[in-house]
XYZ file of C-alpha atoms in Angstrom:
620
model
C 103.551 103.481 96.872
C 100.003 102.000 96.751
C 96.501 102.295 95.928
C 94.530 99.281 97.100
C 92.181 97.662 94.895
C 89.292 95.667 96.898
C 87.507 92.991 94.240
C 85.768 90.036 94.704
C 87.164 86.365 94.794
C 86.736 83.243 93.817
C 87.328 80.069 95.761
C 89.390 77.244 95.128
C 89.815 73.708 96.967
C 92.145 73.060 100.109
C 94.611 70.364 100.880
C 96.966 70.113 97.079
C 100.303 70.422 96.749
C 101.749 73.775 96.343
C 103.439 74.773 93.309
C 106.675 75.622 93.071
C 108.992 78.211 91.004
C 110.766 76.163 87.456
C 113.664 76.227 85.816
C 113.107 78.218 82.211
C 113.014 75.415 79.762
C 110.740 73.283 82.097
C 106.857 73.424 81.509
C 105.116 75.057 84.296
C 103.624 72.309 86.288
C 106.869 70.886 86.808
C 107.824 70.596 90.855
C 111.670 72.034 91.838
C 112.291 71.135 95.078
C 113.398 74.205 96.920
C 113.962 75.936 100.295
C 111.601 78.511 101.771
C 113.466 82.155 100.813
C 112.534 84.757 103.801
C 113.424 88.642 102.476
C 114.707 91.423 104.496
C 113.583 94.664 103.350
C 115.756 97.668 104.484
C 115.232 101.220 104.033
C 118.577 102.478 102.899
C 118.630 106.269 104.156
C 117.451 104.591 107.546
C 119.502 101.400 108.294
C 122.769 102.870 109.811
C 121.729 106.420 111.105
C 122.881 106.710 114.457
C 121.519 110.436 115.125
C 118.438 110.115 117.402
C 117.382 114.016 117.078
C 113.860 113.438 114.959
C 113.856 116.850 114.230
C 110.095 117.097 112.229
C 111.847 118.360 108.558
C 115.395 118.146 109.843
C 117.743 118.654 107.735
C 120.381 115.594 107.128
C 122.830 118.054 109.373
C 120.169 117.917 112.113
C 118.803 114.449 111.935
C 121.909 112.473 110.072
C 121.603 110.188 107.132
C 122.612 105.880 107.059
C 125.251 105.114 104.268
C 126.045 102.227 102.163
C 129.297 101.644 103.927
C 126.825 101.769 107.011
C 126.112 97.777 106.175
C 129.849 96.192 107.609
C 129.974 92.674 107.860
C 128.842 91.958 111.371
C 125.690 94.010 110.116
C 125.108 91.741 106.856
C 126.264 88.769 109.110
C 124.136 89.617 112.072
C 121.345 89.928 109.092
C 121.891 86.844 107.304
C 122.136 84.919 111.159
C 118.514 85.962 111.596
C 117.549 83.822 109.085
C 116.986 86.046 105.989
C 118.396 84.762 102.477
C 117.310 87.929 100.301
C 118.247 91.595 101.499
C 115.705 94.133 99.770
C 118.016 97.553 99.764
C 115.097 100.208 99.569
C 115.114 103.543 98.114
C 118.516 103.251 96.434
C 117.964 104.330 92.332
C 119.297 107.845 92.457
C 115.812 109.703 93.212
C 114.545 113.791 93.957
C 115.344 115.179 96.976
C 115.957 118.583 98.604
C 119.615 118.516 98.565
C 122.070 120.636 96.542
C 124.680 118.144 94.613
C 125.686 120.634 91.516
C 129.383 120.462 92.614
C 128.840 116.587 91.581
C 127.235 117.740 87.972
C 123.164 116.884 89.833
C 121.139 119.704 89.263
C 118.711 120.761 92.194
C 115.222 119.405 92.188
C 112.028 122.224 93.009
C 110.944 121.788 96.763
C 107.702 122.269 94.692
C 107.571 118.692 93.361
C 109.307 117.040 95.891
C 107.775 115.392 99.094
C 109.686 115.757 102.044
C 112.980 117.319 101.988
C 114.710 113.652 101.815
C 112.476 112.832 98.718
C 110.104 109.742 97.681
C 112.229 106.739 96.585
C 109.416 106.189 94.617
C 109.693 109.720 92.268
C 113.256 107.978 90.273
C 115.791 110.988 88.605
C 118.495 109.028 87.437
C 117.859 105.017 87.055
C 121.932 104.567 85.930
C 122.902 105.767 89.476
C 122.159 105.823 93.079
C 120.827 108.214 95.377
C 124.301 110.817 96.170
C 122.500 110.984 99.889
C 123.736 107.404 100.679
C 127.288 107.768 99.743
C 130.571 108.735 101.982
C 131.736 110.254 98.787
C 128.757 111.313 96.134
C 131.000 111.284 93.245
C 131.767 107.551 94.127
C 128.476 106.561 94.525
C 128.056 103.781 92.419
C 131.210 102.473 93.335
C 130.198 102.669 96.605
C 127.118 100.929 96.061
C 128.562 98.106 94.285
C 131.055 97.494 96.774
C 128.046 96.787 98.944
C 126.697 94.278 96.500
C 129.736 92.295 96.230
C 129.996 92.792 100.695
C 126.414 91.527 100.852
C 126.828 88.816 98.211
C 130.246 87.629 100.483
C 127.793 86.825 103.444
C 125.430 84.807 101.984
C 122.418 87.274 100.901
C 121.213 87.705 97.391
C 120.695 91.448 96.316
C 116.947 92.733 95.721
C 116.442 96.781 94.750
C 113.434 98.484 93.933
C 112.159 99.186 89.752
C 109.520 101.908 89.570
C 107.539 100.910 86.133
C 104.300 102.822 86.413
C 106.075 106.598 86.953
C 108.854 108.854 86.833
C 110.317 112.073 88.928
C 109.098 114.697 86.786
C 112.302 115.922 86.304
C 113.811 113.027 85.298
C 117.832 113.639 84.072
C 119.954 110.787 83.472
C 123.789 112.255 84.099
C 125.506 108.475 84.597
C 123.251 106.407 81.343
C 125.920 104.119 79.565
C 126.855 105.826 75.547
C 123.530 105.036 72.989
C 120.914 105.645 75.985
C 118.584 107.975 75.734
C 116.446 109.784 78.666
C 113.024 109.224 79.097
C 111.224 111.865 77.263
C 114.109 112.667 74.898
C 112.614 111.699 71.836
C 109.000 112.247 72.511
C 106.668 114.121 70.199
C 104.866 116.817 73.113
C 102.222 118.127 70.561
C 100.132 114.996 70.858
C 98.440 113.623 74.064
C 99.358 110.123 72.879
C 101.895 108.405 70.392
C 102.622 104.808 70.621
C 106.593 105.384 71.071
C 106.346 108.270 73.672
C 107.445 108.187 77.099
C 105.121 109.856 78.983
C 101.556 111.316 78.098
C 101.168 115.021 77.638
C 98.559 118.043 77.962
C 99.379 120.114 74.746
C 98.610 123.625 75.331
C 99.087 123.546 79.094
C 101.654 124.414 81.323
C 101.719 122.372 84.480
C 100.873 124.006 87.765
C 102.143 123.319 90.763
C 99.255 121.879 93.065
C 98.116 123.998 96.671
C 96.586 123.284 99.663
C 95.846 125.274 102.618
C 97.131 122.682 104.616
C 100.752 122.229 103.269
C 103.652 124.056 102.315
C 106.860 122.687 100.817
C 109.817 122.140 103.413
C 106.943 123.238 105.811
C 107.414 127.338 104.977
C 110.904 127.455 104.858
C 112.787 129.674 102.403
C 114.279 127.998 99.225
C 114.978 129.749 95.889
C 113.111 127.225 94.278
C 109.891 127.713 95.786
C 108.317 130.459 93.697
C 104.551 128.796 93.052
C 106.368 127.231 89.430
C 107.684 124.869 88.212
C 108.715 124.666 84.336
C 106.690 121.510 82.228
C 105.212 122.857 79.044
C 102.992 120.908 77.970
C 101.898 119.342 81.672
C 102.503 115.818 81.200
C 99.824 113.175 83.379
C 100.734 112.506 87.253
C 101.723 109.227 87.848
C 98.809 107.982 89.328
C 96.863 109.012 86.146
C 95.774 112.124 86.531
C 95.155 114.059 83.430
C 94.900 117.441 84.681
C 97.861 120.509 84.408
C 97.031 121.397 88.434
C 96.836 117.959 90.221
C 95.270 117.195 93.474
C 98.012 117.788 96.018
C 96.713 114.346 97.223
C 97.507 112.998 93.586
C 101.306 111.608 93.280
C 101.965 115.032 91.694
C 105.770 114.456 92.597
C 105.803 111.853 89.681
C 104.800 111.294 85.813
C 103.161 108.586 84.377
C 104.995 106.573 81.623
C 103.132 105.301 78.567
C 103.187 101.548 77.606
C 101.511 101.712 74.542
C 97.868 101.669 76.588
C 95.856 104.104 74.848
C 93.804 107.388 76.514
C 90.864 105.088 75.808
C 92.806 102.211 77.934
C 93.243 99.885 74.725
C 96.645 98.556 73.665
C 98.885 99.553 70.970
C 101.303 96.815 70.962
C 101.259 92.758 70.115
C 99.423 90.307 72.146
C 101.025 86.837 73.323
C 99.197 84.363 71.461
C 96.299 81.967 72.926
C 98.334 79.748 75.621
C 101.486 81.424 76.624
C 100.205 81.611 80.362
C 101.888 77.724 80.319
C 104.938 78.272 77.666
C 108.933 78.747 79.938
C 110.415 81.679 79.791
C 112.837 81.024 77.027
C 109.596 80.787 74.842
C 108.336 84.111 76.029
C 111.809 85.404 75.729
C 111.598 83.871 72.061
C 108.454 85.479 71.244
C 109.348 88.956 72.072
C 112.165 88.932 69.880
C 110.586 89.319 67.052
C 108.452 91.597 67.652
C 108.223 95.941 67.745
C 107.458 96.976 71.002
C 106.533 100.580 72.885
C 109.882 102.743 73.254
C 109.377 102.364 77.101
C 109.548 98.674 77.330
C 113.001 99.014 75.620
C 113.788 101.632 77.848
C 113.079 99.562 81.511
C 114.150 96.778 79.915
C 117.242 98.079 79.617
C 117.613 99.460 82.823
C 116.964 96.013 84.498
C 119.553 94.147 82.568
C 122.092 97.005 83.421
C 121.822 96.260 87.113
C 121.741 92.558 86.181
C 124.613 92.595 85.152
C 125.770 94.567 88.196
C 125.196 91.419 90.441
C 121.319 92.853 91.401
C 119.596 89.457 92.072
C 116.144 90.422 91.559
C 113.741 93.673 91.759
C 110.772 94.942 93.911
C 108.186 96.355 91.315
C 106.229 99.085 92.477
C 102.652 99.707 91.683
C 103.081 96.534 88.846
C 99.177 96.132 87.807
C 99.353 100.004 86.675
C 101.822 98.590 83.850
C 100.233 95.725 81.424
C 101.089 92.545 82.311
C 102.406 91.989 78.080
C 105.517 93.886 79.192
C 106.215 92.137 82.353
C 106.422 88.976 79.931
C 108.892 91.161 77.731
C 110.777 92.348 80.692
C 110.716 89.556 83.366
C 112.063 86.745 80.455
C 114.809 88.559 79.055
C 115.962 88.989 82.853
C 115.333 85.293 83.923
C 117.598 84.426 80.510
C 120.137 86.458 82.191
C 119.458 85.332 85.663
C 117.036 82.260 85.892
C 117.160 82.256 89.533
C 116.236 86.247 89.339
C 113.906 87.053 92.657
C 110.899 88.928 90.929
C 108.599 90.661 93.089
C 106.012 93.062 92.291
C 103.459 95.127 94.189
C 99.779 93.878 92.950
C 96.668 94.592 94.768
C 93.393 93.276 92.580
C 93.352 89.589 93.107
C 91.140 89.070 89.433
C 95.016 90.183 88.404
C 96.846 88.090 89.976
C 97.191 85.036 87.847
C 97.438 87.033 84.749
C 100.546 88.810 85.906
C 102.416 85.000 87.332
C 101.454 83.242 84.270
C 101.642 85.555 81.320
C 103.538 88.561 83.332
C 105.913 86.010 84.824
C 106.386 87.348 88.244
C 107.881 84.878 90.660
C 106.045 86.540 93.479
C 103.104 89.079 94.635
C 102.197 90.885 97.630
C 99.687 88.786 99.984
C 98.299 92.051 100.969
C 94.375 92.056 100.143
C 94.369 88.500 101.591
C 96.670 87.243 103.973
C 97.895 90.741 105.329
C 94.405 92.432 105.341
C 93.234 89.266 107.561
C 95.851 88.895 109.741
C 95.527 92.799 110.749
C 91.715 92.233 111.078
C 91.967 89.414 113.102
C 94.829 91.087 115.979
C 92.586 93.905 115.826
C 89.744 91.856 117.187
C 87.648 92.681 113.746
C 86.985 89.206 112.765
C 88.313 85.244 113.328
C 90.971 83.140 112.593
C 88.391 81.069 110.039
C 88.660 83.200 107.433
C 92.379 82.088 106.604
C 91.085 78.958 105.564
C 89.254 80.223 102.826
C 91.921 82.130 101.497
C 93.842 79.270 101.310
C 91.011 77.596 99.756
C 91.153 80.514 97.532
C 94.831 80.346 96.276
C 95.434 77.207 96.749
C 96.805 76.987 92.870
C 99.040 80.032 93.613
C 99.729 80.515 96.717
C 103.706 79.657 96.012
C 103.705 82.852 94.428
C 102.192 85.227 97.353
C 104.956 86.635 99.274
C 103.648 87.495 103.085
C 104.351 90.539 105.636
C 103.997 92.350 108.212
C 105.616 95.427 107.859
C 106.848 97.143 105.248
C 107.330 100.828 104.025
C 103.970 101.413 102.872
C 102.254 99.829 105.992
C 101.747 101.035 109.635
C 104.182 98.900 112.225
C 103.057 96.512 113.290
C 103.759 97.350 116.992
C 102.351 100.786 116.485
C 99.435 101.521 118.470
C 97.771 101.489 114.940
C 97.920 98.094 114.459
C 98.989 95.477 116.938
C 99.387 97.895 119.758
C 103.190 96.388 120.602
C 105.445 93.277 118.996
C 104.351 90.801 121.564
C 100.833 91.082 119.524
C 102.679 90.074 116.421
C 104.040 87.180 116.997
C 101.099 85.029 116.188
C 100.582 87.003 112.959
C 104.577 86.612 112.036
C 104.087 82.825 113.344
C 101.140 82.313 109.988
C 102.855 84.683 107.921
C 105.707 82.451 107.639
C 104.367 79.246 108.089
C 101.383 79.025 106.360
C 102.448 78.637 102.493
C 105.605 77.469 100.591
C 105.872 81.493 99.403
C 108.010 83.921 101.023
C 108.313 85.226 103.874
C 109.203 89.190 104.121
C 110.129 91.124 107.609
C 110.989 95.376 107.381
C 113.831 96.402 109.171
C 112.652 97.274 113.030
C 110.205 94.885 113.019
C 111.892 92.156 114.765
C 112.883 94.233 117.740
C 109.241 95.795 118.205
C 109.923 99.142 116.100
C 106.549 101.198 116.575
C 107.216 104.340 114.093
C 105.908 106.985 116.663
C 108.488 109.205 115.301
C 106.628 112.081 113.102
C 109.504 113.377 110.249
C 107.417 116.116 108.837
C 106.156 115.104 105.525
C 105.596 111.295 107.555
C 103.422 110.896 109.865
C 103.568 108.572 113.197
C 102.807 104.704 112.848
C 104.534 104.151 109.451
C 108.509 104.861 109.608
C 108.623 107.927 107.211
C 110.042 107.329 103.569
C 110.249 110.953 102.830
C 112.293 112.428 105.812
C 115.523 112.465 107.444
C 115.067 110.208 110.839
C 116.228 107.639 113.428
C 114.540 104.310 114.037
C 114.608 104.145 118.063
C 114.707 100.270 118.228
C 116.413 99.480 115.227
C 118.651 101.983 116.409
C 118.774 100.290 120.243
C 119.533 97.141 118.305
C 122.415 99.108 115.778
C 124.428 100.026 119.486
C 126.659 102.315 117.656
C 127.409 100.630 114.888
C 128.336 97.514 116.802
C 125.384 95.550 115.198
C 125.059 93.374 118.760
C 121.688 94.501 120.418
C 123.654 96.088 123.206
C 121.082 98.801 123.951
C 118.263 96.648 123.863
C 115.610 96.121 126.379
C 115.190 92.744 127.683
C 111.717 92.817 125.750
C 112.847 93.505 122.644
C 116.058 91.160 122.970
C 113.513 88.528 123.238
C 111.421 89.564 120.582
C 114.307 89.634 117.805
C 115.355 86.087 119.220
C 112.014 84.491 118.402
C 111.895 85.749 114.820
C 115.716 84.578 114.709
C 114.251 81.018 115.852
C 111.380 81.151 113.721
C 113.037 81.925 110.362
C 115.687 80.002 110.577
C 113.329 77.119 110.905
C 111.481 78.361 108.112
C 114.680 78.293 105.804
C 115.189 75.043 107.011
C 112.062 72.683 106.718
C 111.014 70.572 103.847
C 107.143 70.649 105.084
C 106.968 74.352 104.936
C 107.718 73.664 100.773
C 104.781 70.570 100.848
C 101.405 70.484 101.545
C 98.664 72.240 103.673
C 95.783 70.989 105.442
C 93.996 73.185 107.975
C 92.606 71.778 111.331
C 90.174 74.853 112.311
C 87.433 73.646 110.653
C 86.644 69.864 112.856
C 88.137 71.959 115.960
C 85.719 74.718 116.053
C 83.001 72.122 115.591
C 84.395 69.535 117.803
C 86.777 69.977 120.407
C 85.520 71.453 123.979
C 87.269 74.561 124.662
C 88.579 75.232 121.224
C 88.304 78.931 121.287
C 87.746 81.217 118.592
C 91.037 83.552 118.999
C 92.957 79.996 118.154
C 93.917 78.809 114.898
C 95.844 75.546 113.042
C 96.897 73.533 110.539
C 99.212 70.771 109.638
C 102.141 70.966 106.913
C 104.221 68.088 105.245
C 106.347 66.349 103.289
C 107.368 63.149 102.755
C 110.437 64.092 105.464
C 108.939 66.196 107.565
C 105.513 66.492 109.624
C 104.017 69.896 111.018
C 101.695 70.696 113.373
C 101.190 74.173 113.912
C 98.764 76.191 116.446
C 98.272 79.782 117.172
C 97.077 81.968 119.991
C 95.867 85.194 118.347
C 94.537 86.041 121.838
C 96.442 88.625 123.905
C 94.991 87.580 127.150
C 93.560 83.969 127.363
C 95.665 80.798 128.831
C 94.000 78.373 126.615
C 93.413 74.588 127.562
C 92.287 71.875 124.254
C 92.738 68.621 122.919
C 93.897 69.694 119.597
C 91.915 66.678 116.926
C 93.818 65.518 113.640
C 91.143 63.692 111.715
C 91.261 60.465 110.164
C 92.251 61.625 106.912
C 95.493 63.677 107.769
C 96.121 60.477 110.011
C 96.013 57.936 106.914
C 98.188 60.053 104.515
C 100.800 60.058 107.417
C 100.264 56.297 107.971
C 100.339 56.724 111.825
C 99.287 53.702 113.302
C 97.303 53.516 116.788
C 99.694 54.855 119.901
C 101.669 57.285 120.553
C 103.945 59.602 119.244
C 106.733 62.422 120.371
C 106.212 65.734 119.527
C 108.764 68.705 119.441
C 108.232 72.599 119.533
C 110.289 73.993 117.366
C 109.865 77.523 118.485
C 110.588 76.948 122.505
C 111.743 73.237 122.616
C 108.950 72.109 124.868
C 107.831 68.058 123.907
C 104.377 66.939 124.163
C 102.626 63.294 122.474
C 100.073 62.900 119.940
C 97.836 60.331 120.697
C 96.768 57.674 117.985
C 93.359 55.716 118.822
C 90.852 54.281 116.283
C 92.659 56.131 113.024
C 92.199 59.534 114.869
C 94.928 61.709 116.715
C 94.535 64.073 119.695
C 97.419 66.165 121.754
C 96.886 68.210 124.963
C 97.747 71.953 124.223
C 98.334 74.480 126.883
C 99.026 77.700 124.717
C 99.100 81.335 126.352
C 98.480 84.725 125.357
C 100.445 85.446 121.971
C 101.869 82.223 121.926
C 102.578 79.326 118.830
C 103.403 76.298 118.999
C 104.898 74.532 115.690
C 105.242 70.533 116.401
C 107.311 68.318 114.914
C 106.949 64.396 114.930
C-alpha cells in the first residue's frame, strides 16, 4: 500500500565508496565487508495455486488458493538456485477476508469493509497468527507456517514477512495473542479524539458509515448477510490513510484504521526526542536510550509483536507505508530487534526522499525503497520518456546512502513490468533488471513472475489488469507455466520465457557473488555522450570495483537498435586501476563472450557491439 510523495532533491558528489551496513557496537562509518543480498518477494495466496480459472470475484472453490505447504523443497531450492538469499513471504499476518472460519473460533469480517473477497494483506486482524486461507488445516496454521520457516531456513534463505505500522483492519481481534497481551484498542479511552496512550484516534459522537459509490458494490452485488449498508464502530475511529471523517471516501483506505503514535491532531509529538547526535550512536545505544524512557502504548504494542516473530526464526520485516509512523519509534522498534537479531533484514516502504536519511540514521532502517529515484527512472526511460543521463545524478544524489536503497522492478504495488503498462514484455526489462542490480552495493529485489515475463493481464475483480491482484483469488499464468504442477522445473514454459528466467538466474547469481558490486561506482555516460562517435542516447555505463574485482558494465535500453562504439574509460578510472599501456582480456559475465580493452597514452577504449535489450557486464 502506497501513496507517493514527489519532493525535491538535493545533489551529492559521484565516485566514493559506498557505505555499508555495521555491526551494533561499531560507530556508523565503520566498513563490513559483505555480499550483495538479492530478495525474493512472494505473494503467499498466489505462489502455489495451480487453478487457472480467473474467475473475476471467484470464490477460492472457483479460482483455488496456494498454501504454505505449497513451498516443498525443490520450490525453495529451485528459489534459492536463482540466486535469491532473502525470501519475502507476502500477505501472511492473519488479515480480513470474505471467508467464514467460526468453526476455528475467527469471527466473519463485513464484506462492507473488506476489499476483495480474498482481503488486503495490508488491513491486519490478528498479528499473533497467520492468515487461516493459507493453511491445509486452519486450526494448525501457525504450525504450519513455522514449519515453513524452519523448510525455508534448511535451504539457505533467510525469512522476511510483512509489519503494517501505520494501520489496522478495523475489526481488529486478536484470538492467538500470548497471556498479558492486550488488543489494540482494548484499553483506549473513545470519548476523546486524542490521548497520548490510545491506539487509534476516534470521532466521539459519530458512528462510522460505511462509504458508497455508484461505481462499486461489495463482492460485486452478491448476497451476503453481512452486507446491510452497516457496519458497527461507535465512535468512527480515523481511516488509515488519515482521514478524519465517519463516511470516508470509498477511494480512502476505509478497509483500515489509523494507529496513534503519540503524533498529535495538530501533527506535534507527545513522546521523548533522541537527543542532539543519535543519527551516528549503534544500536545498542539507541536500544540503551529507549529503556529508560515512557513511550506511546502503541510502540509497546508493535514492538512486541516484532520480537514475537523474532523469536519465531522471522529474519527481518517489510514495513509498509513507514514515513506515516515517526521515525522516533522506528529507533525504539528497529534496536530492540537488531539486539535480538543484529543481522535482522529491515526494510521499509518510504517515498519522500527529504525523509530518507532521517529514517536510516535515527529510524535505523537497513534499507528503503528506490522507488521515487531509481524505479521512477528506469520506468521513464523503457518508456521512451526521458534518457539514461539522469541515473547519474541520482547517484550523484545518494551517493552517501545509496547502500541503503533497495531496487525493483516489480512488486505488489507496481504494474509488471512486462505488462503492456510498462515495458510492454520481459525482453524490455532486462536492461532495467541489468542497472537495478548492478548499479549500487544495496539490494536487489525481484516479485515472483517476474523472471519468467509474468504480465498481470488477469483482472480478479476488486484488481485490475497490469498489477497481479492482492485482493482476489487468482492464477499467475507464467509463474504458473514455470510451477508445472507442482514440479517446480519450468516444464510448461515457452522457450521465451525459459530464457528469460535463465538470464536473471545468471545475473543474480553474479550479483551474490562479486566483490565490485559491494565497492565503488564511477559512471562512464558522461565523457561518452560527449566524446565517442556513435554513442547513442538509449545506451548507458559505468564501471564498479574493488580492490579484487574490476567491472565494466554497459546497457542497451533500446528495443530496436544494433549499436556499434568504442566504449572510452578516462584517464582517471585508468590510474586508480593502475593499468598500464596495452592490452587487456575482458569477460562477459552475462553471455561469456571475451572482448580487449585497449590501454594507450593512460586512456582505455573497447569495441562494443550491443543489440536491442542487451548488457554487457565485463570483467578484467
Amino acid at each position: 500500500m502506497k501513496k507517493v510523495i514527489l519532493v525535491a532533491m538535493i545533489g551529492l558528489s559521484l565516485g566514493v565508496q559506498a557505505q555499508h551496513k555495521k555491526p551494533i557496537s561499531k560507530p556508523k562509518n565503520e566498513i563490513v565487508v559483505e555480499k550483495k543480498k538479492v530478495v525474493y518477494q512472494v505473494f503467499t495466496r498466489l505462489f502455489g495455486n495451480k487453478n487457472t480459472t480467473n474467475k473475476p470475484w471467484g470464490t477460492i472453490e472457483e479460482n483455488g488458493v496456494g498454501k504454505f505447504n505449497d513451498f516443498t523443497d525443490k520450490a525453495l531450492t529451485e528459489i534459492k538456485n536463482l540466486g535469491v538469499t532473502h525470501i519475502w513471504y507476502t500477505g501472511v499476518p492473519h488479515h480480513a477476508l470474505v471467508r467464514d472460519y467460526t468453526k476455528y473460533g475467527i469471527s466473519n469480517d463485513d464484506p462492507e469493509v473488506v476489499k476483495g473477497r480474498a482481503g488486503s494483506p495490508y488491513a491486519v486482524k490478528d498479528y499473533y497468527n497467520v492468515n487461516p486461507d493459507l493453511a491445509v488445516d486452519p486450526a494448525k496454521r501457525l504450525e504450519e507456517f513455522e514449519a515453513l520457516i524452519a523448510r525455508s531456513h534448511k535451504n539457505g534463505l533467510k525469512v522476511i514477512i510483512d509489519i503494517v505500522p501505520n494501520h489496522i483492519a478495523r475489526k481488529y481481534v486478536s484470538v492467538s495473542k500470548p497471556a498479558g497481551i492486550r488488543d489494540f484498542g482494548a484499553d483506549d479511552n473513545t470519548s476523546v479524539e486524542y490521548d497520548r496512550n490510545n491506539n487509534f484516534y476516534y470521532i466521539p459522537g459519530q458512528h462510522f458509515q460505511v462509504p458508497t459509490s455508484d461505481n462499486y458494490k461489495p463482492l460485486n452485488g452478491e448476497q451476503n448477510p453481512l452486507i446491510d449498508g452497516t457496519f458497527d464502530e461507535n465512535p468512527a475511529k480515523w481511516t488509515g490513510n488519515g482521514s478524519r471523517m465517519a463516511k470516508p471516501d470509498i477511494n480512502d483506505w476505509y478497509e483500515t484504521v489509523k494507529v496513534n503514535y503519540g503524533i498529535r491532531p495538530d501533527g506535534s509529538k507527545d513522546f521523548p526526542q533522541l537527543p542532539v547526535g543519535y543519527e551516528n550512536k549503534s544500536v545498542q545505544e539507541h536500544y540503551d536510550f529507549w529503556k529508560t524512557q515512557d513511550v506511546p502504548s502503541s510502540w509497546k504494542k508493535f514492538r512486541d509483536i516484532a520480537l514475537y516473530w523474532t523469536a519465531k526464526g522471522i529474519d527481518g520485516f517489510r514495513y509498509d507505508m513507514a514515513e506515516m509512523v515517526p521515525y522516533e519509534f522506528w529507533s525504539y522498534m528497529n534496536s530492540a530487534i537488531k539486539v535480538k537479531n543484529p543481522d535482522a533484514f529491515l526494510l521499509a516502504e518510504v517515498y519522500n526522499p527529504n525523509e530518507y536519511r532521517n529514517y536510516i540514521h535515527k529510524g535505523k532502517m537497513d534499507y528503503l525503497y528506490d522507488k521515487v529515484e531509481t524505479y521512477d527512472h528506469l520506468k521513464a526511460v523503457i518508456q521512451g520518456k526521458t534518457t539514461p543521463d539522469g541515473l547519474s545524478d541520482i547517484q550523484r544524489r545518494t551517493v552517501d546512502i545509496e547502500h541503503h536503497m533497495l531496487h525493483f522492478l516489480d512488486n505488489h504495488d507496481e504494474q509488471r513490468v512486462a505488462s503492456p503498462e510498462f515495458a510492454r514484455n520481459g525482453e524490455r526489462g532486462k536492461p532495467m533488471m541489468v542497472v537495478s542490480a548492478t548499479i549500487g552495493s544495496s539490494p536487489a529485489m525481484v516479485y515472483f513472475g517476474q523472471e519468467v515475463g509474468e504480465a498481470g493481464n488477469e483482472n480478479g475483480g476488486f484488481g485490475t489488469h497490469s498489477r497481479t491482484s492482492i485482493f482476489d483469488y487468482v492464477g499467475v499464468p507464467s509463474h504458473q507455466r514455470w510451477m508445472n504442477n507442482g514440479k517446480f522445473d519450468g516444464g510448461q514454459l515457452t522457450e521465451g520465457e525459459k530464457k528469460l528466467r535463465d538470464f536473471y538466474k545468471r545475473l543474480l547469481n553474479f550479483t551474490i557473488k562479486s566483490d565490485a558490486l559491494m565497492g565503488k561506482f564511477q559512471e562512464l555516460q558522461t565523457v561518452n555522450r560527449h566524446e565517442t562517435k556513435d554513442y547513442d542516447q538509449h545506451l548507458y555505463s559505468y564501471v564498479r570495483w574493488s580492490a579484487n574485482e574490476k567491472l565494466i558494465v554497459v546497457v542497451n535500453f533500446s528495443g530496436e537498435k544494433d549499436l556499434y562504439f568504442d566504449l572510452k574509460i578516462p584517464a582517471d578510472i585508468i590510474a586508480t586501476w593502475e593499468l598500464k599501456d596495452g592490452s587487456y582480456p575482458l569477460k562477459d559475465q552475462l553471455y561469456g563472450g571475451a572482448t580487449t580493452l585497449k590501454v594507450e597514452h593512460g586512456v582505455g577504449t573497447l569495441k562494443v557491439n550491443i543489440q536491442p535489450n542487451e548488457s554487457f557486464i565485463y570483467k578484467i
